[in-house]
Coordinates of C-alpha atoms in Angstrom, one line a residue:
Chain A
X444 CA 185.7 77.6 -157.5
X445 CA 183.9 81.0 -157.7
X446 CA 184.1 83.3 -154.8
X447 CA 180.6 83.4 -153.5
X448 CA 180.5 79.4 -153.8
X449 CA 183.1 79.6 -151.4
X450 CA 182.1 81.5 -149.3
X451 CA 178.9 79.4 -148.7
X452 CA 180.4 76.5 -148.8
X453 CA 183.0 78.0 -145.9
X454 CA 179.8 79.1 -144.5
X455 CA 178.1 75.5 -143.9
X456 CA 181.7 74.3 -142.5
X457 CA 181.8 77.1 -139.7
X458 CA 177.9 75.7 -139.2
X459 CA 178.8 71.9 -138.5
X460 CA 178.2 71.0 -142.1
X461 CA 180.5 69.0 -144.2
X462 CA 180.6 70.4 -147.7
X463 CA 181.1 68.2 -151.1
X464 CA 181.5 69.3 -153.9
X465 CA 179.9 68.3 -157.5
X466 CA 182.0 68.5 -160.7
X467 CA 179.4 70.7 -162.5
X468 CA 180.2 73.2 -159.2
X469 CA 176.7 74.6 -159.9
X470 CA 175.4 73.0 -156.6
X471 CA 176.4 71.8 -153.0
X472 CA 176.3 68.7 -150.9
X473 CA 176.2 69.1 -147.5
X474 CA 176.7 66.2 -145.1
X475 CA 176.4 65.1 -141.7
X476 CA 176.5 62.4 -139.2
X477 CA 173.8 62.3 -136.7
X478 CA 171.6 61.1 -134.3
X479 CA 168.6 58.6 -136.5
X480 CA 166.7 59.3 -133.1
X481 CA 166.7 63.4 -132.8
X482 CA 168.7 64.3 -135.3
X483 CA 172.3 65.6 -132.7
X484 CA 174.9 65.8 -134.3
X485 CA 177.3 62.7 -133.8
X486 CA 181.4 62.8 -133.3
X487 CA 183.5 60.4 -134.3
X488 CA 186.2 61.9 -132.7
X489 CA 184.9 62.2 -129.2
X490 CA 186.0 59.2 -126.9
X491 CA 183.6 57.5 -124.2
X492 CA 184.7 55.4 -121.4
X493 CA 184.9 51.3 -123.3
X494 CA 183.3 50.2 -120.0
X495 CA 180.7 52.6 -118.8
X496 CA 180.1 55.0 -122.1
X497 CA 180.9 58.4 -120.1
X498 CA 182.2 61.0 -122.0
X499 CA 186.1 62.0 -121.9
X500 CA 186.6 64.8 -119.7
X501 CA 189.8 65.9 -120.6
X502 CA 191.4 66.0 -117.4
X503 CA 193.4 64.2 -115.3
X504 CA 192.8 63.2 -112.0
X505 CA 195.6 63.0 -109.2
X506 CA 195.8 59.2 -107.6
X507 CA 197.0 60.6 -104.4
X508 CA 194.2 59.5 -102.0
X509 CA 194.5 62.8 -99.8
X510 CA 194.5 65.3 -103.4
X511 CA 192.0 63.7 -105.8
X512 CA 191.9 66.9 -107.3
X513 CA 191.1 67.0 -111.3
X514 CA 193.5 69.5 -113.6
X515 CA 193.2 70.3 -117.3
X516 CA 195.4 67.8 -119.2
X517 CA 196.4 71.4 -121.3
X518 CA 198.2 72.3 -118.1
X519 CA 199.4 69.5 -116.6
X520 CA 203.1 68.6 -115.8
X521 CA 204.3 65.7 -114.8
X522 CA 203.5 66.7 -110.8
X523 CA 200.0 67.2 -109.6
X524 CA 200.0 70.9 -109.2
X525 CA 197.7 71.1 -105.7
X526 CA 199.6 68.4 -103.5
X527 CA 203.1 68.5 -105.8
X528 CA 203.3 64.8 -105.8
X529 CA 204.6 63.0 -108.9
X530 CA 203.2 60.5 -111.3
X531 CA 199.7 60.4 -109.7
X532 CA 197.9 61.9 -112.5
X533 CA 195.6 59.8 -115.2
X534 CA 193.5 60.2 -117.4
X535 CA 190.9 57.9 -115.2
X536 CA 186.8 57.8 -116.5
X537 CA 185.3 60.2 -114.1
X538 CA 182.4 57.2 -113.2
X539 CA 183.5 56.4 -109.9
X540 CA 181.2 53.3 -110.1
X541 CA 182.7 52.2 -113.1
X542 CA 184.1 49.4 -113.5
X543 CA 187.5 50.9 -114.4
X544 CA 187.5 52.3 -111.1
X545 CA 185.8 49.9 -109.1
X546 CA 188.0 47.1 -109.7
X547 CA 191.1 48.2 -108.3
X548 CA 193.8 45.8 -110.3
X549 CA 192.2 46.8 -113.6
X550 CA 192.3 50.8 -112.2
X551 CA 196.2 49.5 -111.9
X552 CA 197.0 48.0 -114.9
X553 CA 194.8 51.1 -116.7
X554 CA 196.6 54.2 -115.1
X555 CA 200.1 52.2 -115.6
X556 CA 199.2 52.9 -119.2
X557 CA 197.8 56.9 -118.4
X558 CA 194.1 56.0 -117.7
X559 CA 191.2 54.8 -119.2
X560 CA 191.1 58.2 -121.4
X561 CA 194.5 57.9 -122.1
X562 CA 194.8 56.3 -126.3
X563 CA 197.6 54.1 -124.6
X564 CA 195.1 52.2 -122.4
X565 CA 193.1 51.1 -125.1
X566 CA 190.2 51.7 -122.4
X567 CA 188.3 54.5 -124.3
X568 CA 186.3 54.3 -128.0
X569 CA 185.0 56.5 -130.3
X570 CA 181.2 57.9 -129.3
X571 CA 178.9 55.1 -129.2
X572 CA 175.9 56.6 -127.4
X573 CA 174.2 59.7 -128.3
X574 CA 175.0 63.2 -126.4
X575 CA 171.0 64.3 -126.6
X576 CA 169.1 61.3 -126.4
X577 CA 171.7 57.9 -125.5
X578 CA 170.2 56.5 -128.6
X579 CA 173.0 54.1 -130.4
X580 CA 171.7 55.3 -134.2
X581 CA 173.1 57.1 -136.5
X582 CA 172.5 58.5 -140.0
X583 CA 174.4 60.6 -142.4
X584 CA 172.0 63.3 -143.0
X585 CA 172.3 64.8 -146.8
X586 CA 171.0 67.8 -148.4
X587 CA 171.4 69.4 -151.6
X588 CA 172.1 72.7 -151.8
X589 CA 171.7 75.6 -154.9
X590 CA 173.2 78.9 -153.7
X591 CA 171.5 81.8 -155.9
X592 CA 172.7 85.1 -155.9
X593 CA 170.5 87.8 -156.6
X594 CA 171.4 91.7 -155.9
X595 CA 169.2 93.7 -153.5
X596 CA 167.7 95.2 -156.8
X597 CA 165.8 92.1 -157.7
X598 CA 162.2 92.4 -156.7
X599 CA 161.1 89.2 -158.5
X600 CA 162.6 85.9 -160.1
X601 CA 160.9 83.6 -163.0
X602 CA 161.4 80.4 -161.8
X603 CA 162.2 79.4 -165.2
X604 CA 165.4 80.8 -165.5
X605 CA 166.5 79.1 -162.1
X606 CA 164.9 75.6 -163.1
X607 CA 168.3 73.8 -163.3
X608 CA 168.4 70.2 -164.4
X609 CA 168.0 69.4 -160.7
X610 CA 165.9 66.3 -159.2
X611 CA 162.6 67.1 -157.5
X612 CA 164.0 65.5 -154.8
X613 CA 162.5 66.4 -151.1
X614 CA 166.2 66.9 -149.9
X615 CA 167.2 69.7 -151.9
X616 CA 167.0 73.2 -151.4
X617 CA 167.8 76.5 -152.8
X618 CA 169.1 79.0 -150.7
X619 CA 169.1 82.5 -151.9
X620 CA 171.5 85.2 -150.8
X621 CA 170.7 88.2 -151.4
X622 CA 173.4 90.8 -151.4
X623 CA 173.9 94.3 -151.3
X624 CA 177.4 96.3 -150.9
X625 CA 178.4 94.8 -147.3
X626 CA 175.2 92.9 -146.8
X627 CA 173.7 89.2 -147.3
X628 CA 170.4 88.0 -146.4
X629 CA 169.5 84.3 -146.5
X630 CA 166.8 82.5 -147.3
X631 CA 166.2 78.2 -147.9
X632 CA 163.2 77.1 -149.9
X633 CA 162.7 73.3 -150.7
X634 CA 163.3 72.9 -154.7
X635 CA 159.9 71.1 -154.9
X636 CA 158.3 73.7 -153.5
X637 CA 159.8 76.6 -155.9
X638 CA 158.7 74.7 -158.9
X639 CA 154.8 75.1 -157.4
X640 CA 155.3 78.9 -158.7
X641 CA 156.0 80.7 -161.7
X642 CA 157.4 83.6 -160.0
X643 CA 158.8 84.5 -156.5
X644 CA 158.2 87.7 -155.1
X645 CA 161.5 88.3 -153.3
X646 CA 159.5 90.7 -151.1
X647 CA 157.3 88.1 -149.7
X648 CA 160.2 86.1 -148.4
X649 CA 161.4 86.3 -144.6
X650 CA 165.4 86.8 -145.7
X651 CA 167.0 86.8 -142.7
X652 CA 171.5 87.7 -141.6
X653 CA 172.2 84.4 -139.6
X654 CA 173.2 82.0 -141.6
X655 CA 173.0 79.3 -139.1
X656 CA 168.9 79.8 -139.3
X657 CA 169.2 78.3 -142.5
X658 CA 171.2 75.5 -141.5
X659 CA 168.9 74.4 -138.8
X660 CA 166.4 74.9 -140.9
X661 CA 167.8 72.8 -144.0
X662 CA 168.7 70.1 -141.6
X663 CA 165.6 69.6 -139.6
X664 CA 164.4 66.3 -139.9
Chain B
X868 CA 181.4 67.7 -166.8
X869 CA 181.0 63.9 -165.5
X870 CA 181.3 61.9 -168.4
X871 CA 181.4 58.4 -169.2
X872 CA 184.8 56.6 -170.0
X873 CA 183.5 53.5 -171.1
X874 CA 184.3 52.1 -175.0
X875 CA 183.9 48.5 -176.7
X876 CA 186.9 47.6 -174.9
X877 CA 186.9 48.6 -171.4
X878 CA 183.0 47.9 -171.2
X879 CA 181.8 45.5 -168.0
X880 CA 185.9 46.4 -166.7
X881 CA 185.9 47.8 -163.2
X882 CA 187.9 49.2 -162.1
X883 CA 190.2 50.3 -165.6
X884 CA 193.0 53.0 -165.6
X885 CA 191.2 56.1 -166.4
X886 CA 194.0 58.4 -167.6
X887 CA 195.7 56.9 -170.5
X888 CA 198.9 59.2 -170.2
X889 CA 200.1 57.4 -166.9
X890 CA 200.0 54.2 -165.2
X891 CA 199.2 53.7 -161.3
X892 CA 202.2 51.9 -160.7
X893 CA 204.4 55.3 -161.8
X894 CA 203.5 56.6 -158.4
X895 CA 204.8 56.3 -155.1
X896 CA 203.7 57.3 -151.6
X897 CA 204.4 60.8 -151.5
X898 CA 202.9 61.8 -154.9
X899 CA 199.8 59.2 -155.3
X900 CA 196.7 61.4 -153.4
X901 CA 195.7 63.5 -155.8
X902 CA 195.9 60.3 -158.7
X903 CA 194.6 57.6 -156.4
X904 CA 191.4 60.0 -155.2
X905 CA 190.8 60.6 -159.3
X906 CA 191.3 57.0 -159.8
X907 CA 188.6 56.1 -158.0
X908 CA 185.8 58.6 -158.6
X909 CA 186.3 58.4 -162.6
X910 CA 185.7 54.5 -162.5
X911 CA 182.6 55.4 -160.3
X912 CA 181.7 58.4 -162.7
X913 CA 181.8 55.9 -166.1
X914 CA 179.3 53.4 -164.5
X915 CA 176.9 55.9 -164.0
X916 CA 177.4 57.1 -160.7
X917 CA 177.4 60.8 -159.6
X918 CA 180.9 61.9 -157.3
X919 CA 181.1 64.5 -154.9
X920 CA 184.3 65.6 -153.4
X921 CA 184.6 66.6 -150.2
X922 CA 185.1 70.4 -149.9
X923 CA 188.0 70.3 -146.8
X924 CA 189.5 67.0 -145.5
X925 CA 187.0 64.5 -143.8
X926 CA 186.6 60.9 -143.3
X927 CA 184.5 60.6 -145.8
X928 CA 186.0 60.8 -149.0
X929 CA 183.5 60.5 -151.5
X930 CA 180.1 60.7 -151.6
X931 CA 178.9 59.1 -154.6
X932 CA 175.0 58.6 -155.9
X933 CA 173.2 56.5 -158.3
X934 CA 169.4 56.3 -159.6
X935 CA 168.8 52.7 -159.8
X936 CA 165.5 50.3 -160.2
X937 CA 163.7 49.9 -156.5
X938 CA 163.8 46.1 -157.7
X939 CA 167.3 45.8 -158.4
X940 CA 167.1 45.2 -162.1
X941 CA 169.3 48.1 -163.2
X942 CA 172.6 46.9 -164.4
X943 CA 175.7 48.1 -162.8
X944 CA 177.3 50.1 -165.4
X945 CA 174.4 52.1 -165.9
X946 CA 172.1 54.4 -164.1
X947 CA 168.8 54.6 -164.7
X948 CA 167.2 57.7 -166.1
X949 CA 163.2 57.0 -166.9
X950 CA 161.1 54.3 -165.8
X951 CA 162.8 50.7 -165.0
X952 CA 162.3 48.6 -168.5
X953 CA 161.4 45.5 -167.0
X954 CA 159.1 46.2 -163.8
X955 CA 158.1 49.5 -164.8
X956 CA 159.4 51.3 -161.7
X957 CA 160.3 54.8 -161.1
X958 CA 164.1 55.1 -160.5
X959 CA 165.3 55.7 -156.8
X960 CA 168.3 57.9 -156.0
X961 CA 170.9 55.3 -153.6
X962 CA 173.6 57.2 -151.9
X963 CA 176.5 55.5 -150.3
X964 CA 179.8 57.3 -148.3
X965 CA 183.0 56.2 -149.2
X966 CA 186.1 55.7 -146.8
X967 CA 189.0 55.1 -149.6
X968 CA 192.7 53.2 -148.6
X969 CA 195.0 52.9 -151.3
X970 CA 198.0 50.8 -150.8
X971 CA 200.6 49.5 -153.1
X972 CA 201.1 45.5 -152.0
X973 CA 204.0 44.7 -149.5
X974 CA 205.3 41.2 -150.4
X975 CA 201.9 40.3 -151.2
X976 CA 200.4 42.4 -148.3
X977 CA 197.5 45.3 -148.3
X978 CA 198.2 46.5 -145.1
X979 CA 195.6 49.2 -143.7
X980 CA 194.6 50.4 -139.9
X981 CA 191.0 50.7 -138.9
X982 CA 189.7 52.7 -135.9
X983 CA 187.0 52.7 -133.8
X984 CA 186.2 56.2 -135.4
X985 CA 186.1 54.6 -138.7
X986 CA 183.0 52.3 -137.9
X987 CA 179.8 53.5 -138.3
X988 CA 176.6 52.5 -138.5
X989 CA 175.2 53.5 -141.3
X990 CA 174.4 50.7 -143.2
X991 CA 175.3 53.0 -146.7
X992 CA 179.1 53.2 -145.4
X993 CA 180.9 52.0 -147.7
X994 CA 185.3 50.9 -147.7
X995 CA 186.9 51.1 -150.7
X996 CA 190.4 49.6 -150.6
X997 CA 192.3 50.3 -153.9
X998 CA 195.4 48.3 -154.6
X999 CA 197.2 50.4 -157.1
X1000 CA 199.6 47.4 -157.7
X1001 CA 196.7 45.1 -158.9
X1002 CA 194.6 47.9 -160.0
X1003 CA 192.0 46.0 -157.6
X1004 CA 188.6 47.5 -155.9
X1005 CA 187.7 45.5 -152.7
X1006 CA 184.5 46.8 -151.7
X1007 CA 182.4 46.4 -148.5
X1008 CA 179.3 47.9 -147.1
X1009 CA 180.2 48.2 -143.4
X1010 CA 178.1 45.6 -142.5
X1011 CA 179.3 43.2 -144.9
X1012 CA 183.3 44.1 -143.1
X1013 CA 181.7 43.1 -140.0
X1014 CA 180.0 40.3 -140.7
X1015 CA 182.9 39.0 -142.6
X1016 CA 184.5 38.6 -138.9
X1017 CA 181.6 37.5 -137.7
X1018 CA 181.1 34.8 -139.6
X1019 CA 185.0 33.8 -139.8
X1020 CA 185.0 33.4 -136.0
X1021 CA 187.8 36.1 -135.6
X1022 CA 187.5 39.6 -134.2
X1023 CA 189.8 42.5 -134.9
X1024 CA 188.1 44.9 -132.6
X1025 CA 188.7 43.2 -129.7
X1026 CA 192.3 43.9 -129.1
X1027 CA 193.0 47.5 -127.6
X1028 CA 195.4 48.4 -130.1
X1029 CA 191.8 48.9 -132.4
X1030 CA 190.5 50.7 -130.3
X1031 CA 194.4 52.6 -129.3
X1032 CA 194.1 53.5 -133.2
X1033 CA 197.1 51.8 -133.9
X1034 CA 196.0 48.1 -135.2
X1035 CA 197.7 47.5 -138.2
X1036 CA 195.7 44.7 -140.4
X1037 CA 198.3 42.3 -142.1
X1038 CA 196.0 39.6 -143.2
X1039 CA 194.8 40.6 -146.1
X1040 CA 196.6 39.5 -149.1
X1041 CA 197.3 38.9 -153.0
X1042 CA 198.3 36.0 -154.4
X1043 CA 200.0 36.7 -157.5
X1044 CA 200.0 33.0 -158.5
X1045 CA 196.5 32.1 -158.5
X1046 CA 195.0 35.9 -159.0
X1047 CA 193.4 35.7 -155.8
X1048 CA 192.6 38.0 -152.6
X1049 CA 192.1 36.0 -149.2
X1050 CA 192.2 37.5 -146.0
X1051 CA 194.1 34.7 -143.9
X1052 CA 192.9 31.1 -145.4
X1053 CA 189.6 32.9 -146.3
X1054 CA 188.7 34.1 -150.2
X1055 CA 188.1 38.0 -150.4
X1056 CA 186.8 37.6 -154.5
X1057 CA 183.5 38.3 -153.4
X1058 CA 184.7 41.8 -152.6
X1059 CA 186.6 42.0 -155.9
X1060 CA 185.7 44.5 -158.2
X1061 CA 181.9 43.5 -160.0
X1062 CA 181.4 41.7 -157.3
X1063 CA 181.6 44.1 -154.7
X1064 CA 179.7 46.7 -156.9
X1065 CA 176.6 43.6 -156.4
X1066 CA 177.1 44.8 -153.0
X1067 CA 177.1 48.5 -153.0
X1068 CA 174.4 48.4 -155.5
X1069 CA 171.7 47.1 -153.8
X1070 CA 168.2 49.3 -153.3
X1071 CA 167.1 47.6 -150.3
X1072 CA 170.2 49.1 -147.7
X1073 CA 168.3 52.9 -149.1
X1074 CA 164.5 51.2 -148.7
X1075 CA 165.1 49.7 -145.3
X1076 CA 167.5 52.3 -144.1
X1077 CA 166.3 52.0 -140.4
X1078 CA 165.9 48.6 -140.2
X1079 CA 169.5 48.1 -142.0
X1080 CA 171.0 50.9 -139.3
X1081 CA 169.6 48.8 -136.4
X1082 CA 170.9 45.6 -137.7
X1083 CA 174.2 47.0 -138.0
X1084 CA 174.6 48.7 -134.7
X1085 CA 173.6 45.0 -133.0
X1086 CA 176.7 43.5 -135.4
X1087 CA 178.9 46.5 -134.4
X1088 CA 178.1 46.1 -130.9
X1089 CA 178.5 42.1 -130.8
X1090 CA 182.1 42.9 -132.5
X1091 CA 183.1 45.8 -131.1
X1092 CA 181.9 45.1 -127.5
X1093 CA 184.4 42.5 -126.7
X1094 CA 188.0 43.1 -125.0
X1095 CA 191.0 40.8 -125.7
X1096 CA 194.0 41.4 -123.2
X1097 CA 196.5 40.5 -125.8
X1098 CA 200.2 42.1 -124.6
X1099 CA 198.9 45.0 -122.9
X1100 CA 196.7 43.3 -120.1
X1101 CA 197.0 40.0 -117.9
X1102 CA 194.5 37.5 -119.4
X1103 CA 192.6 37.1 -116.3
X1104 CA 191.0 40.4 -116.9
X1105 CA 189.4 39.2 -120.0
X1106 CA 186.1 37.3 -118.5
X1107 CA 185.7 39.6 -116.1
X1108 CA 186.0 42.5 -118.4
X1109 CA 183.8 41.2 -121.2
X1110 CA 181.1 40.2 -118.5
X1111 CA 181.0 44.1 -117.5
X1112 CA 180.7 45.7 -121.1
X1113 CA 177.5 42.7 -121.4
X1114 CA 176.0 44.2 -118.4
X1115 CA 176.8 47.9 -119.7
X1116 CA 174.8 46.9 -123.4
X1117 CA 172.1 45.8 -121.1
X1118 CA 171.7 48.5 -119.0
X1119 CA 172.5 51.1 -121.5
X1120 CA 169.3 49.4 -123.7
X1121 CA 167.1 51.7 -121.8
X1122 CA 168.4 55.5 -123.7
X1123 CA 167.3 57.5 -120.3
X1124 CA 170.2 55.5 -118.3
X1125 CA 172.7 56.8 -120.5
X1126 CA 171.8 60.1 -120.3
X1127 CA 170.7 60.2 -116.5
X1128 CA 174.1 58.5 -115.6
X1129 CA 176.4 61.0 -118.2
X1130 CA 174.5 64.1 -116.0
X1131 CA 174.9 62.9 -113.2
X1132 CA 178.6 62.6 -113.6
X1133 CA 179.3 66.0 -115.5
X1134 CA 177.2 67.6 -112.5
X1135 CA 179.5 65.4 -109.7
X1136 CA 182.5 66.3 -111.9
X1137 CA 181.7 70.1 -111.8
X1138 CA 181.2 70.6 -108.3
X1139 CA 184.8 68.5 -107.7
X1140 CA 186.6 70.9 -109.9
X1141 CA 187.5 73.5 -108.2
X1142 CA 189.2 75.6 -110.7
X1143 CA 187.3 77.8 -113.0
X1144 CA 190.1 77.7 -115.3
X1145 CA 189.9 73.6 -115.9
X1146 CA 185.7 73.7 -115.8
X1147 CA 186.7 76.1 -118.5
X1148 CA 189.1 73.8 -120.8
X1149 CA 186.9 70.9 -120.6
X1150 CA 184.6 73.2 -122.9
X1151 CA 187.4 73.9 -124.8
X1152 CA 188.5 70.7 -125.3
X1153 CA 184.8 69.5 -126.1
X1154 CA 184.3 72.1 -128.8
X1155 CA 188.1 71.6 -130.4
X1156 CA 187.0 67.8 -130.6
X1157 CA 183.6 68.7 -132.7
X1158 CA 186.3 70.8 -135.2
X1159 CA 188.2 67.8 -135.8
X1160 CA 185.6 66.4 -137.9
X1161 CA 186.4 68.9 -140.4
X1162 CA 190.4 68.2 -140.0
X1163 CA 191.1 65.2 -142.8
X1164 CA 193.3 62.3 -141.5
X1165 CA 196.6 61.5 -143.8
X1166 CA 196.7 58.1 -144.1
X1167 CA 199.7 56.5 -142.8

């Protein structure tokens, strides 16, 4: 895969974008799961609570009725470092109204297996909610994507020698990188709306350094 | 360059061993990736769809495309460049994302584990479980997986070893005998091959995409939303249990409640933590757990 390729398609990862790849490598697809409501991103990998939906905060909390106190599940031991006492920490939902906590046999029978958080419990699932909005939607958002390089020296392109055998489809975009020794600048058009003109004056366009701009702005609904 | 593989006599066969200079069954465990991902996306590629590879590991392993008739006229080994012949219609571009298992059969056995992770809603998910021994495609939109259960009375995502991550499926199987796939006492063959392309291939999941979504997530939830105690629980805990998570759908109907309740409990959570240092790692933890979807799962 050619350098600058690579580097794009490196780009859109460290931007929350999952990058395939065609077999004619003259284009991009970018990918991403998200909310159908308002458009958050969506993680597969993130657990909720089975019973109440709240989010897994990574921590334990100590059982000990007189500690209660909450510590990173990076740090902890096998003691609860604030009252010293051992085996009170689990990985319990942090809803004290929830049922998991509420009902004080299942609490039990959960921590005995590390807490509701805890994969042995069998009390958490992947997100089922959304983070923004709590909608229960989601969509893999798609978007082609053309990478053109064009050197700082280019004042003007004929959009005939970019027309690539692409679709007019409303989902696909070029992105132009311009470049200069050190330097890129960004900018997205939508492929439909390129085709309108016979030429782009590169002056006219609003480049801008942060890649990320162009993210948001290919992946707005 | 994608080309097409097809000749007088592998046309109409899906799936057919794309790379004359080996055979499937030549591979084992440790060396079959790389073959097994090929396999797959050249049988897609000479039927007319495009592939697209995923750049770094995800779970998603193909994402493959198609420009078919809006009326479902186009045939299955072709895509459809100009106007449909038969209604007229302008071609429509489907898209479908493809979670692949390959397995070689165990006495008969396609073993595979699902996860919660692994279920989404999008009514264009697709599986794709490749037996390399049979040189079979059993293909299901992710509602048609579900439903499956649904309609079999049985439910896989009950037990907490699906949702532990560590449920191994051991009911799906291949009867050398009678050519046949059945999961338990129930056929599969509608999955098989040309008959799960029918599935895949259909215009209305892409026209109806929000409508299909919904109607998925209330399958997904009526699965998925149900605990069985199995070994790990007493079974006293199971009414009581299933009765909550029907009171949490209800409640959780109304988007505001999810989010009111979730702030409400990060904002209780962060005035109980009294380190700086843990507020701190919960971040961390939160933002390592969005980079995982870029980390590729080996298949076990």
């Amino acid at each position: 895969m050619e350098i600058n390729m690579k580097s794009i398609s490196h780009a859109l990862t460290a931007n929350g974008v999952h990058v395939y790849l065609s077999v004619k490598l003259e284009y991009l697809v970018g990918n991403r799961l998200v909310c159908q409501e308002c458009q958050e991103p969506w993680y597969m990998n993130l657990t909720e609570c089975f019973m109440c939906g709240s989010i897994n905060p990574f921590l334990y909390q100590c059982n000990n009725e007189d500690c209660k106190q909450y510590i990173s599940i990076t740090n902890a031991g096998k003691k609860c470092t604030f009252c010293n006492m051992e085996g009170t920490l689990h990985q319990e939902c942090p809803n004290q109204n929830c049922f998991t906590n509420v009902n004080t046999e299942l609490k039990v029978a959960i921590n005995n297996l590390g807490g509701t958080f805890n994969k042995n419990s069998g009390f958490s699932i992947s997100q089922q909610y959304c983070l923004n909005c709590g909608s229960q939607y989601h969509n893999y958002q798609t978007r082609v994507i053309y990478p053109l390089f064009i050197s700082e020296e280019t004042k003007k392109i004929r959009i005939e020698e970019i027309k690539k055998e692409v679709p007019l489809d409303s989902l696909a975009y070029f992105v132009l990188v311009l470049y200069s020794k050190n330097k890129r600048k960004y900018y997205a058009m939508k492929i439909v709306e390129v085709y309108q003109y016979e030429k782009l004056d590169l002056s006219k366009l609003n480049f801008t350094n942060e890649f990320s701009k162009i993210v948001d702005q290919i992946f707005s609904k | 360059m994608q080309t097409k593989l097809l000749n007088k006599d592998t046309e109409n066969s899906f799936p057919i061993n794309p790379f004359p200079d080996v055979n499937p069954q030549e591979f084992n465990k440790l060396n079959k990736k790389r073959v097994t991902e090929d396999f797959v996306s050249e049988n897609f590629i000479a039927i007319g769809w495009e592939v697209f590879e995923p750049f770094t590991d995800t779970g998603i392993d193909r994402i493959i495309t198609k420009k078919i008739c809006p009326n479902n006229h186009t045939s299955l080994f072709e895509d459809l460049k100009e106007k449909c012949p038969i209604c007229k219609s302008k071609p429509i571009e489907i898209t479908r994302y493809v979670q692949v298992k390959t397995r070689a059969l165990k006495k008969g056995i396609f073993g595979f584990t699902l996860k919660s992770k692994d279920i989404r809603i999008d009514p264009r998910h697709v599986f794709v479980l490749y037996c390399d021994t049979t040189i079979d495609f059993l293909i299901l939109p992710i509602f048609d997986y579900l439903n499956f259960f649904k309609t079999k009375d049985m439910n896989p995502f009950a037990p907490t070893s699906f949702r532990k991550g560590n449920y191994k499926l051991n009911s799906l199987r291949y009867n050398f005998d009678s050519n046949h796939w059945s999961w338990g006492r129930h056929s599969w063959e509608s999955y098989r091959n040309i008959d799960g392309l029918k599935r895949i291939q259909n215009p209305s999941i892409d026209l109806n995409i929000e409508a299909e979504t919904i109607k998925t997530r209330e399958l997904s939830n009526e699965m998925l939303t149900k605990f069985s105690a199995g070994g790990s629980y007493p079974r006293n805990f199971e009414e009581i249990v299933n009765k909550n998570l029907q009171e949490k759908l209800k409640k959780n109907q109304d988007k505001k409640n999810v989010i009111r309740r979730r702030e409400s409990i990060i904002k209780e959570l962060l005035v109980n933590v009294r380190n700086p240092e843990t507020k701190e790692s919960v971040n961390k933890y939160w933002e390592t757990i969005k980079n995982l979807e870029f980390v590729g799962e080996e298949e076990s």
